[in-house]
Coordinates of C-alpha atoms in Angstrom, one line a residue:
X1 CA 49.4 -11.8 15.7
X2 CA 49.4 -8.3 14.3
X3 CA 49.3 -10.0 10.7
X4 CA 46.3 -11.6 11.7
X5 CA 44.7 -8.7 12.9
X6 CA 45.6 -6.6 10.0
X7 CA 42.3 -8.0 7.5
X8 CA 40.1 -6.8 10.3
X9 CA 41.5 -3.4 10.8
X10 CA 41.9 -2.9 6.8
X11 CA 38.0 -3.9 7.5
X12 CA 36.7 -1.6 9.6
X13 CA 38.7 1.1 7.9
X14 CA 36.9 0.3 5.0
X15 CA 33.6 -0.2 6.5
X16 CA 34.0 3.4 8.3
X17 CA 34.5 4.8 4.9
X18 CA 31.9 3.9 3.4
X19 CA 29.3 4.9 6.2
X20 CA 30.5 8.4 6.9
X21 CA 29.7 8.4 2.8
X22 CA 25.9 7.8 3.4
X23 CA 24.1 10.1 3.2
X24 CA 21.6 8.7 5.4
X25 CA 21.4 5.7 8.3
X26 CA 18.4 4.8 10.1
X27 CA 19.0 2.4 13.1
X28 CA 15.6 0.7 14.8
X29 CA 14.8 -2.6 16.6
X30 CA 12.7 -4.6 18.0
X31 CA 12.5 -7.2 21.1
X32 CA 9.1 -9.7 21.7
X33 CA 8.7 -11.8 24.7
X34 CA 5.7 -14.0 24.2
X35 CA 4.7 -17.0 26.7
X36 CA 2.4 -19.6 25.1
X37 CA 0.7 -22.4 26.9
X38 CA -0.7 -25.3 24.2
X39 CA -3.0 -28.1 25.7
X40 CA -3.8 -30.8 23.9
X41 CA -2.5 -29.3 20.2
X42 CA -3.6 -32.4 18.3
X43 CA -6.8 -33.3 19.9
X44 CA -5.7 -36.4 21.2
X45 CA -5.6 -37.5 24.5
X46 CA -3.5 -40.6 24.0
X47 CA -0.9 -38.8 22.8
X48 CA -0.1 -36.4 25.5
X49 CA 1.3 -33.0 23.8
X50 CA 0.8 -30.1 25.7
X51 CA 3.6 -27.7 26.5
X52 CA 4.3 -24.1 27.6
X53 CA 7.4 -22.5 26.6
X54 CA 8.8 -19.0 26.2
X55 CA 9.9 -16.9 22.9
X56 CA 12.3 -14.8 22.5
X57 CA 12.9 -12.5 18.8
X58 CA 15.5 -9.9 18.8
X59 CA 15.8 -7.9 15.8
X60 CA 18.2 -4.9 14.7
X61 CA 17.4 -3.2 11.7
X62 CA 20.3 -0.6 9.2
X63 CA 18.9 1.2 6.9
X64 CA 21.6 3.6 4.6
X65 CA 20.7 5.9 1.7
X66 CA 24.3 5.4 0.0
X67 CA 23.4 8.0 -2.9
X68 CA 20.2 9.8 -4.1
X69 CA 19.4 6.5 -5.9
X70 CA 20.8 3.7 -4.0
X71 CA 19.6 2.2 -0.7
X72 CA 20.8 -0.7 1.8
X73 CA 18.9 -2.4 4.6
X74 CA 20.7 -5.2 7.0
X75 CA 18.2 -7.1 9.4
X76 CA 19.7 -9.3 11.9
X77 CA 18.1 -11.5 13.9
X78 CA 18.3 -13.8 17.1
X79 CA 15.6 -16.2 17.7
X80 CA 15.2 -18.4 20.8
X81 CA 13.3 -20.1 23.8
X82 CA 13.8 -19.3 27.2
X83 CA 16.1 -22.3 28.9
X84 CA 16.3 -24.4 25.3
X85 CA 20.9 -24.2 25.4
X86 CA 20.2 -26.0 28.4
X87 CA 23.4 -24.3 29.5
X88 CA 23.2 -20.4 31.2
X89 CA 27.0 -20.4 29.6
X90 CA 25.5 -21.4 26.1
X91 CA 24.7 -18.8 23.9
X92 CA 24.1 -21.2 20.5
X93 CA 23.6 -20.8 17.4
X94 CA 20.3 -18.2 16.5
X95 CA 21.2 -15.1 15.1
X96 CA 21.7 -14.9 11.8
X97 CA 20.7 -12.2 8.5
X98 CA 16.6 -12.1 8.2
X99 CA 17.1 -9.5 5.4
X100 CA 19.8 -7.9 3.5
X101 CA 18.8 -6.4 0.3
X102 CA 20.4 -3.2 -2.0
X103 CA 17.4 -0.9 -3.6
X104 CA 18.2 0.8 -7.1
X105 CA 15.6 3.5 -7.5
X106 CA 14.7 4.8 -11.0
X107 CA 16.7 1.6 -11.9
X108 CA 17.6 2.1 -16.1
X109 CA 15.8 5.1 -15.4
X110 CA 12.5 3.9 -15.6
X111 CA 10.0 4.3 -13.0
X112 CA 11.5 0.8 -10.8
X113 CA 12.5 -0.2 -7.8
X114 CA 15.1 -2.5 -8.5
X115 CA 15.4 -5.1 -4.7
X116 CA 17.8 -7.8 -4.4
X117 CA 18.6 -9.9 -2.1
X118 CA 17.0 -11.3 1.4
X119 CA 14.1 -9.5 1.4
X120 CA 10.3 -10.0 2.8
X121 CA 7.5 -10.6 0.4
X122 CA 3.9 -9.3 1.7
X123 CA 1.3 -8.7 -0.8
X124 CA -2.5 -8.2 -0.1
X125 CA -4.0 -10.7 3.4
X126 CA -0.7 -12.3 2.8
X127 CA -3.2 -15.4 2.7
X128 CA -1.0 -16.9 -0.1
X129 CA 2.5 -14.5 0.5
X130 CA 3.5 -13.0 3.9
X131 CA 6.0 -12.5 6.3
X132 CA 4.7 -15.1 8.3
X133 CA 5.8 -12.6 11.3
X134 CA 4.1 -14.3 14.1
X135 CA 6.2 -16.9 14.1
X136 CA 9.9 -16.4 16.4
X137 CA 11.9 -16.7 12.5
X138 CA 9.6 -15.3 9.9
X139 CA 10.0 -15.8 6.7
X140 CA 11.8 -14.0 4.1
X141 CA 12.9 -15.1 0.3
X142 CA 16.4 -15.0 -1.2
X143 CA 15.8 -13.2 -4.7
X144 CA 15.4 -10.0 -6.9
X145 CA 12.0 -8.2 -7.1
X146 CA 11.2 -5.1 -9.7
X147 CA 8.5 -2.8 -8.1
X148 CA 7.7 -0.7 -11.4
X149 CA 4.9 2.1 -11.1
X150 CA 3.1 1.7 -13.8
X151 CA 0.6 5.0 -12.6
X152 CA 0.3 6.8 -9.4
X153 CA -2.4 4.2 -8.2
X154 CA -0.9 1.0 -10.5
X155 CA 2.2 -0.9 -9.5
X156 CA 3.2 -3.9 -10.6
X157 CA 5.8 -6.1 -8.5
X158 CA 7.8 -8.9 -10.6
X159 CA 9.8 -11.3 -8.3
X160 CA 11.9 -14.6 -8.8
X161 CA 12.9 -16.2 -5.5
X162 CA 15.2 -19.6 -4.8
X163 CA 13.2 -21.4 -1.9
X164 CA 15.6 -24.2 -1.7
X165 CA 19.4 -24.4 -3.5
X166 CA 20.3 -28.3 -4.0
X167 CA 22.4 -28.2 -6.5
X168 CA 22.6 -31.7 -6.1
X169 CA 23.3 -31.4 -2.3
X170 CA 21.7 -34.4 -0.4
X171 CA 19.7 -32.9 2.3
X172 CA 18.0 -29.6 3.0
X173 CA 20.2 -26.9 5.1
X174 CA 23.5 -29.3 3.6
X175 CA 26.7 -27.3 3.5
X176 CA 27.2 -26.8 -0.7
X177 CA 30.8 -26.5 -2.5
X178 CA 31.0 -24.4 -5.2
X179 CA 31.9 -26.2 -8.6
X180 CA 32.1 -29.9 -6.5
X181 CA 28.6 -30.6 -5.5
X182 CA 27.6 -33.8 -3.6
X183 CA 25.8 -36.2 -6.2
X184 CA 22.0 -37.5 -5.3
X185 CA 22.3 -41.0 -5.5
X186 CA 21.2 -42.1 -9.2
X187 CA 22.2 -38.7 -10.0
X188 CA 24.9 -39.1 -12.2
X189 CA 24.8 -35.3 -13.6
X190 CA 26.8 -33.1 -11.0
X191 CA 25.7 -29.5 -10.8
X192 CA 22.2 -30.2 -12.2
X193 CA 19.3 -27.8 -11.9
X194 CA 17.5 -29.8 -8.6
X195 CA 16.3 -26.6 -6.8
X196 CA 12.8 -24.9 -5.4
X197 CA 12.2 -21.8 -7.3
X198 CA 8.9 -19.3 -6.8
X199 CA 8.3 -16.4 -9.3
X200 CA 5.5 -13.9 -8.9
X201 CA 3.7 -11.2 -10.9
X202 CA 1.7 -9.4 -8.7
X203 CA -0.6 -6.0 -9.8
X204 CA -2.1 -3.9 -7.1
X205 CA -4.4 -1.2 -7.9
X206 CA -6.4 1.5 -5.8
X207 CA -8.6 3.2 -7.9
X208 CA -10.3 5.7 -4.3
X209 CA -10.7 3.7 -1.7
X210 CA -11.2 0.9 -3.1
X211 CA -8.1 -1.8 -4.2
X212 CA -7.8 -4.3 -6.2
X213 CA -5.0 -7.0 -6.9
X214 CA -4.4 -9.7 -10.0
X215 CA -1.5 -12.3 -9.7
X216 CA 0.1 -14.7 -11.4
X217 CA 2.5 -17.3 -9.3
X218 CA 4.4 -19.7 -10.5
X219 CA 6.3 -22.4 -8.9
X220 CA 8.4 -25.5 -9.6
X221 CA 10.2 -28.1 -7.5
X222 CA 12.9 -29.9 -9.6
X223 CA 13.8 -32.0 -5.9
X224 CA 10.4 -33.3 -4.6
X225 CA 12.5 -36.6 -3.1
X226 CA 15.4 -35.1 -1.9
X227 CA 13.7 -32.5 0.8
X228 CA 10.1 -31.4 1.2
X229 CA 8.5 -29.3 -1.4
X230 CA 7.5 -26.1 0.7
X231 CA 4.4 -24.5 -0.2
X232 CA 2.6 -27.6 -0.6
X233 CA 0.7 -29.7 2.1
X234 CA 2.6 -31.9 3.7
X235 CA 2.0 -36.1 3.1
X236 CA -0.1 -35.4 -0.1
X237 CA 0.2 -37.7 -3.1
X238 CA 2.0 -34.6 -5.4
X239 CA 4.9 -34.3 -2.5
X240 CA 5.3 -38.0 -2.3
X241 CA 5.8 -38.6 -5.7
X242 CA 9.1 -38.6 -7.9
X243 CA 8.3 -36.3 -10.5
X244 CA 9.0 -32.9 -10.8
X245 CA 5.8 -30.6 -9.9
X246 CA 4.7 -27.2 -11.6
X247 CA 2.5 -25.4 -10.3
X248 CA 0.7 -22.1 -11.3
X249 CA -1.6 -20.0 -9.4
X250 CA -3.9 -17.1 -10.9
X251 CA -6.5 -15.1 -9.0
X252 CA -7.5 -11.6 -7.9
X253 CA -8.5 -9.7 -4.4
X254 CA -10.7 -6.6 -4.2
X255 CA -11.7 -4.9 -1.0
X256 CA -13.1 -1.6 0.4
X257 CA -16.1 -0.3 1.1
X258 CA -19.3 -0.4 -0.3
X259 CA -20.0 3.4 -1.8
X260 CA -24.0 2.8 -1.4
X261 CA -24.4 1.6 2.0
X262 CA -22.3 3.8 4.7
X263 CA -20.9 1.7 7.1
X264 CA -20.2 -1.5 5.4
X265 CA -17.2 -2.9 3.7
X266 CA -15.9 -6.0 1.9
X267 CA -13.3 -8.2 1.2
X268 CA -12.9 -10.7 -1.6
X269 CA -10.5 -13.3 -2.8
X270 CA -10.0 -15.8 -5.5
X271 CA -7.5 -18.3 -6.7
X272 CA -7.4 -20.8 -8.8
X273 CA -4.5 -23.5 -9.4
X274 CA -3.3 -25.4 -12.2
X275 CA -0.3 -27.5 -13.6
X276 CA 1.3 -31.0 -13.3
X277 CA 3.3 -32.9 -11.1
X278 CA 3.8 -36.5 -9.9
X279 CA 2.1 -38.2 -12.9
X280 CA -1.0 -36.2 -11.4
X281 CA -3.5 -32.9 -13.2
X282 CA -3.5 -30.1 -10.5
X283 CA -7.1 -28.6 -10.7
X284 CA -7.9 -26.2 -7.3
X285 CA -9.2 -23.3 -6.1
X286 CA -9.3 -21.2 -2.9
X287 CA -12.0 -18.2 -1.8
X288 CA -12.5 -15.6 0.3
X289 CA -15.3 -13.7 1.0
X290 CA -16.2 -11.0 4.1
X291 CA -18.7 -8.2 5.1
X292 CA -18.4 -6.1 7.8
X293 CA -19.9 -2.8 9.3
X294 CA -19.0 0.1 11.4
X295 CA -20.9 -0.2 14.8
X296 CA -21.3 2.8 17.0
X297 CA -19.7 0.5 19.8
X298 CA -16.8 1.7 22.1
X299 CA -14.6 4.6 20.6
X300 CA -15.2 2.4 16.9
X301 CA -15.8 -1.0 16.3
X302 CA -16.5 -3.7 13.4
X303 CA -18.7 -6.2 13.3
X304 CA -18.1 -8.8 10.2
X305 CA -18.8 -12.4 9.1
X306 CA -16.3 -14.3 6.3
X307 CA -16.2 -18.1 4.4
X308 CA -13.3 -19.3 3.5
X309 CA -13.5 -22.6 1.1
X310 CA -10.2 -24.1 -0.5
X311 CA -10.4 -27.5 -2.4
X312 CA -9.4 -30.7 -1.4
X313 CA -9.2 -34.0 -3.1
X314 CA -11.7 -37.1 -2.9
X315 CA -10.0 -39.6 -4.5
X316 CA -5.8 -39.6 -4.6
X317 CA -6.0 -42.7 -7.4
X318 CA -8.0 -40.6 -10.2
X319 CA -5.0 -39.0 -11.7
X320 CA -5.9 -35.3 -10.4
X321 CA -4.8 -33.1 -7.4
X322 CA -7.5 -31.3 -6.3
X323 CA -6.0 -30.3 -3.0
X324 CA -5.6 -26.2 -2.9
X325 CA -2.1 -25.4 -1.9
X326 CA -1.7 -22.7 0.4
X327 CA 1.7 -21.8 -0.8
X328 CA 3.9 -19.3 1.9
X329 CA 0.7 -17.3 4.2
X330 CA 0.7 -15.6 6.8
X331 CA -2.4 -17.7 8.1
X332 CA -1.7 -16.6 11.6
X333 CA -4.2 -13.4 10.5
X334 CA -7.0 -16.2 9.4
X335 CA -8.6 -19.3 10.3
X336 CA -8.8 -18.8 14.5
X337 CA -5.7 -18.0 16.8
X338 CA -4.9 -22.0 17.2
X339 CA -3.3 -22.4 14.1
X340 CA -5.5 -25.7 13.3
X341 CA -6.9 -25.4 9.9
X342 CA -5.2 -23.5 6.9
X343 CA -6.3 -22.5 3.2
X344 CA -6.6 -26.3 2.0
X345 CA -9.3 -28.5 2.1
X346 CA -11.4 -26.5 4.4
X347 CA -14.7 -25.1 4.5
X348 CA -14.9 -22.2 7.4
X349 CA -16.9 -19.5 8.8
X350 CA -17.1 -16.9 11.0
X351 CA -18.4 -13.8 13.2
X352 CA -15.9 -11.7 14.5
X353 CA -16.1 -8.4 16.7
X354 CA -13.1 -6.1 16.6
X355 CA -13.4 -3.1 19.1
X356 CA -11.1 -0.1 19.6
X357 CA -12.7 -0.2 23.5
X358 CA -9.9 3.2 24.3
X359 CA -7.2 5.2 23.2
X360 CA -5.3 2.2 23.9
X361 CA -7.0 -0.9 23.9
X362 CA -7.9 -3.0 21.2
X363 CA -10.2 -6.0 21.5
X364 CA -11.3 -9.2 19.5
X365 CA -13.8 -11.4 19.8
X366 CA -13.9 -14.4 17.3
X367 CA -16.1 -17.5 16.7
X368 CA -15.6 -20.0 14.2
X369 CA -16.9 -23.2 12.9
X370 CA -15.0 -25.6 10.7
X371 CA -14.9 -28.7 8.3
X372 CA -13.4 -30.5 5.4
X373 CA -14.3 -29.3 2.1
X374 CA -13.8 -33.4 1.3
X375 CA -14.1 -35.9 3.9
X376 CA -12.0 -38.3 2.1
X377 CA -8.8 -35.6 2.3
X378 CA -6.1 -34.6 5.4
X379 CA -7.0 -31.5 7.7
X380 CA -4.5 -29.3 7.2
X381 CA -3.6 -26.8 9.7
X382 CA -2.2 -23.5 9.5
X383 CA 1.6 -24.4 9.0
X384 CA 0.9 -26.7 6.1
X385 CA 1.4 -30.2 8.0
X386 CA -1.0 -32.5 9.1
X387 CA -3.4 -32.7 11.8
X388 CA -4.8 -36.3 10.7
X389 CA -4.3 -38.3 7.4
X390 CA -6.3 -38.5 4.2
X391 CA -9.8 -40.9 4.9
X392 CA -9.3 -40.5 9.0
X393 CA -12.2 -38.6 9.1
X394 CA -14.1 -41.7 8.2
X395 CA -16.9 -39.9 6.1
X396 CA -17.2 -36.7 8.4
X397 CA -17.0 -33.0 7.9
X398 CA -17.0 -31.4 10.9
X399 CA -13.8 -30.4 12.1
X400 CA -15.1 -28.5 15.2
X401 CA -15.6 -24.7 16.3
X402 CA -13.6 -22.4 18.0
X403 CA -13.7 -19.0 19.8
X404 CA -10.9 -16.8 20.4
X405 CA -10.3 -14.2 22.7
X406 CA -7.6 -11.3 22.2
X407 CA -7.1 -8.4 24.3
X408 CA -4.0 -5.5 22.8
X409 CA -2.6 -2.5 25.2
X410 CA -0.8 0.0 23.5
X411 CA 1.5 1.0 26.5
X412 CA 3.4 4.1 24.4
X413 CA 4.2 4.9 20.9
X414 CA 6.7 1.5 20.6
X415 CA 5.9 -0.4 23.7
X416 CA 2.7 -3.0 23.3
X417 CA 1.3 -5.7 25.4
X418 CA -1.0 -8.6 24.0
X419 CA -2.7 -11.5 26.2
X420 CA -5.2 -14.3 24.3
X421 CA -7.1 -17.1 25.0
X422 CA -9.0 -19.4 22.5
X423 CA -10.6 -22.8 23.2
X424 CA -11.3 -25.4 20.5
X425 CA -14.4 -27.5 20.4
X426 CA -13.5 -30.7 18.2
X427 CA -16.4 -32.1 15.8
X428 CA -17.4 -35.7 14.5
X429 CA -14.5 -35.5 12.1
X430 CA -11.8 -35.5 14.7
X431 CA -14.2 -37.7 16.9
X432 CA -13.4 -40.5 14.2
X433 CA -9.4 -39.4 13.3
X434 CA -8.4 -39.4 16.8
X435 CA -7.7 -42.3 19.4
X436 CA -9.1 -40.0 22.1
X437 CA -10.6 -37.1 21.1
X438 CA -10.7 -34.2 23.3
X439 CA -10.5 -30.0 23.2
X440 CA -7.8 -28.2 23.0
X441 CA -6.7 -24.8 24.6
X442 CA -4.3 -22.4 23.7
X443 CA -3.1 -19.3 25.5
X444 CA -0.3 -16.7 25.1
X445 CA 1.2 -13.0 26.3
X446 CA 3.5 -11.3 24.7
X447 CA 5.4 -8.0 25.1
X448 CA 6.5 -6.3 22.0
X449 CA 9.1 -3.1 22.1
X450 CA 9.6 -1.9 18.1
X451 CA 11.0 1.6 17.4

């Protein structure tokens, strides 16, 4: 037995070593509590799918400055729902690494940030890249990333990121042995190059107060049978096929506020997707347009109005995909609290009021109105999946309106309460896709302790 132990002592030794070397370790955490009650999430009646559940996120963060030039975080995470083990003496399987990178600084000695590992990717409204943090798990990518300051207000970020290792492996999450992978089926070639790979080049600049962002995405999915292609709406005809898909995506953002009128501000974004996949021409584009102003309401507050528009597809036999993919969003921030509609084949618009009523209270008031962008495509909703299939619609737009409600308490500096409540009114289009077509509500609080 002492044999046995002796790797883990030798461990810890080690491991004590090395952190009484740092010069530097931060520890913080977090804990959210959020109860959600969903009623009616997919607008049908005949399919009875409401539910009310309780989250549970539990996250401890490390942070180590090792040297002058050489940096460690460690994020570890436990995600779960109240009473899902089934079993009080069950503690399952949910924790595991959300992030666990090493940061060179001056890498080379250029002016670089040199990150790799599991690390988070935000850039700009995260409407195409985020963290995806309202969900229990998040997202985060497994990859390198070179943050290089090209000025004091230029930086350009260069990442490559493996969404999805197959190496030949037959399903997704599939256990993989180096140097004896499991062979696809008519896959004769062991070890072959089958995985889900995203690369970025992403420029933000902030010339005052205003910023402005250019990017350049690239992604390619070498295993569109084997699991499904992430990124990329779900039941569409470029995941259903059998070839390979590439696709690129170039566009800008600019925001800030505009110089000659005091008061107001705007927001802009644009994106437009090209490449090949499936025997199929991908021609899209996504936008994103806003104007809001400072009213003299409460302590502050900001009234705006938006239009979002991203392409979809009216005809899957012409040899194009014109469906706008919405790639790995945050779209939790966008499109209405419900999480119906996403950044693909859509058409939306909206009036929002966001107060800051006290010292400590934050309000929003939201109202939106919906509908396809083509009548003949899916409605997609915010997670990339399917609400109801291409041509359900039956020659309708309208998805339907919504109004959301969201109320924020900031109890101390790392102790926050949230409540919400958001009602959605279905349109013609969901009238014609749905068995029984009916409203659906949504509402949720949550506790949040960060620090």
């Amino acid at each position: 037995m002492l044999l046995l132990a002796l790797p883990q002592v030798v461990a810890a030794v080690e491991l004590g070593e090395v952190v009484t070397k740092a010069k530097k370790i931060t520890l913080g955490a977090a804990i959210r509590t959020r109860y959600e009650n969903r009623y009616n999430h997919d607008f049908d009646d005949a399919t009875p799918n409401s539910s009310d559940f309780t989250l549970l996120r539990t996250r401890l963060n490390i942070g180590m400055d090792v040297t002058d030039d050489v940096k460690a975080f460690v994020q570890i995470q436990d995600s779960r729902i109240f009473g899902a083990n089934q079993n009080e003496a069950d503690n399952g399987q949910s924790l595991d690494l959300r992030q666990g990178y090493v940061d060179v600084l001056e890498f080379a000695g250029l002016p670089m940030t040199l990150r790799v590992g599991r690390q988070t990717l935000v850039y700009g409204d995260q409407r195409l890249i985020g963290a995806f943090d309202w969900n229990n798990v998040g997202r985060a990518f497994d990859g390198a990333r070179a943050m290089i300051r090209l000025t004091d207000n230029l930086q350009l970020d260069l990442f490559a990121t493996k969404v999805a290792e197959l190496d030949n492996a037959v399903g997704e999450q599939e256990s993989i042995t180096p140097f004896s992978p499991t062979l696809v089926s008519g896959n004769a070639t062991a070890g072959a190059d089958e995985d889900q790979n995203f690369y970025g080049a992403y420029a933000m600049w902030t010339p005052g107060r205003q910023v402005a962002d250019f990017y350049l995405l690239y992604m390619e999915d070498n295993s569109p049978t084997v699991v499904p292609t992430r990124g990329i709406g779900a039941g569409t005809p470029l995941t259903t096929g059998t070839e390979n898909i590439e696709l690129w995506t170039l566009g800008t953002r600019l925001k800030g506020p505009l110089p000659a009128l005091a008061g107001l501000d705007y927001g802009f974004e644009g994106a437009y997707q090209f490449g090949d996949g499936a025997d199929l021409d991908i021609s899209a584009f996504a936008l994103h347009g806003e104007l809001g102003y400072a009213l003299p309401l409460f302590k502050k507050s900001r009234l705006s109005i938006e239009a979002n528009w991203a392409s979809g597809d009216d005809d899957p036999t012409d040899g194009d995909f014109n469906t706008f993919s919405n790639l790995f969003p945050t779209n939790h921030l966008h499109y209405g609290y419900m999480d119906r509609v996403g950044w693909s084949n859509a058409r939306n618009y909206a009036l929002k009021l966001d107060s800051q009523v006290t010292a400590k209270l934050k309000t929003k008031l939201h109202f939106w109105y919906f509908e396809l962008a083509e009548e003949e495509d899916a409605l997609y909703h915010a997670g990339g999946g399917t609400i109801f299939a291409a041509g359900a619609a039956n020659g309708e737009r309208e998805v339907g309106q919504e109004i959301d409600l969201v109320a924020t308490y900031k109890y101390n500096q790392v102790l926050t309460f949230e409540a919400a409540y958001a009602h959605f009114f279905v349109g013609d289009a969901v009238e014609n896709a749905k068995v029984e077509a009916a409203d659906a509500d949504f509402a949720y609080v949550q506790m949040n302790l960060k620090f």
